[in-house]
Coordinates of C-alpha atoms in Angstrom, one line a residue:
X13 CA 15.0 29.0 -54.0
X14 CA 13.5 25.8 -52.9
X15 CA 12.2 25.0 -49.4
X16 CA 13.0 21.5 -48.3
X17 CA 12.2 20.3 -45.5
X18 CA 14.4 17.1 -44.1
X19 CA 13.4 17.0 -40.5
X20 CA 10.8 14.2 -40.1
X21 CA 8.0 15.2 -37.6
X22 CA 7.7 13.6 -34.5
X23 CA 6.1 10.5 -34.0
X24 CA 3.0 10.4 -31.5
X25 CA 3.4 7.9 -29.3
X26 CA 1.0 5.4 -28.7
X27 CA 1.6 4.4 -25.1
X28 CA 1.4 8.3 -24.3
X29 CA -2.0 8.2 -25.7
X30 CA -3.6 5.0 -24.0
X31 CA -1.9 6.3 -20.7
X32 CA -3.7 9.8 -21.0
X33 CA -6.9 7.6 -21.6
X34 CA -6.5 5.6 -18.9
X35 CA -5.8 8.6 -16.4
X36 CA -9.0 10.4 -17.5
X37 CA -11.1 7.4 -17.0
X38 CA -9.3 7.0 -13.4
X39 CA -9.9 11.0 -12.7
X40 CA -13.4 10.6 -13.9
X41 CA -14.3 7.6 -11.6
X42 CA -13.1 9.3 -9.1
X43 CA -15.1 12.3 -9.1
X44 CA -18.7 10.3 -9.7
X45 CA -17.8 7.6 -7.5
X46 CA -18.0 10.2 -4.7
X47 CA -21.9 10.8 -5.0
X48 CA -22.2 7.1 -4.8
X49 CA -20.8 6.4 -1.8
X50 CA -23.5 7.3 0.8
X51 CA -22.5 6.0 3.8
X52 CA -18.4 6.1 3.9
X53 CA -16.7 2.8 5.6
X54 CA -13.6 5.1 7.2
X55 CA -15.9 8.0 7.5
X56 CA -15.6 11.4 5.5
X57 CA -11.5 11.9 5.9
X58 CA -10.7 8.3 4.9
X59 CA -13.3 8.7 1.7
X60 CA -11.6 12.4 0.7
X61 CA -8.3 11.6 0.9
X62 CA -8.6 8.3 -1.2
X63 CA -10.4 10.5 -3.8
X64 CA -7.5 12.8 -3.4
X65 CA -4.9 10.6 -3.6
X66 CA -6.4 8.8 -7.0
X67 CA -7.2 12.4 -8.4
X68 CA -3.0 13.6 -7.7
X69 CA -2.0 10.1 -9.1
X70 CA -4.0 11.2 -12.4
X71 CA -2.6 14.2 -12.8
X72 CA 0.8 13.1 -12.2
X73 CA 0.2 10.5 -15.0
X74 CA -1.3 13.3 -17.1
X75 CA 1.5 15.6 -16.5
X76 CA 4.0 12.3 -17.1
X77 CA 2.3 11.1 -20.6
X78 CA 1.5 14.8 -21.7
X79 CA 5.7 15.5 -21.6
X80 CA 6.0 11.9 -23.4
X81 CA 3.5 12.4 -26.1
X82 CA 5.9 12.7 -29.4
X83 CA 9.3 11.1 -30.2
X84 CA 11.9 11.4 -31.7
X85 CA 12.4 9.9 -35.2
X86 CA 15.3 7.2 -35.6

């Protein structure tokens, strides 16, 4: 009995991986630009939900690139 494998693996895909890089830079600015910002321009809502927004907008890419990460061979 011989066990052969013919499935190729999946292939990582690049763009997956430079789009998860690029979300943890933008989710780590986000969190240390906060103890930068001394005096806020809008005040403290205005600076909270801007952080807030950019943090949801990395995890959605996260989540987005995470379920892209491998395809399929041709």
């Amino acid at each position: 009995m011989s066990a052969t494998n013919t499935e190729q693996p999946a292939v990582l895909n690049t763009r997956s991986v430079v789009g998860l890089a690029v979300c943890a830079v933008i989710a780590l600015v986000g969190i240390f630009v906060i103890p930068t910002l001394r005096e806020p321009a809008g005040g403290f809502n205005t600076l909270f939900w801007t952080m807030a927004a950019l943090e949801l907008l990395a995890m959605v890419g996260v989540v987005y690139f995470v379920l892209n990460l491998h395809e399929e061979p041709s």
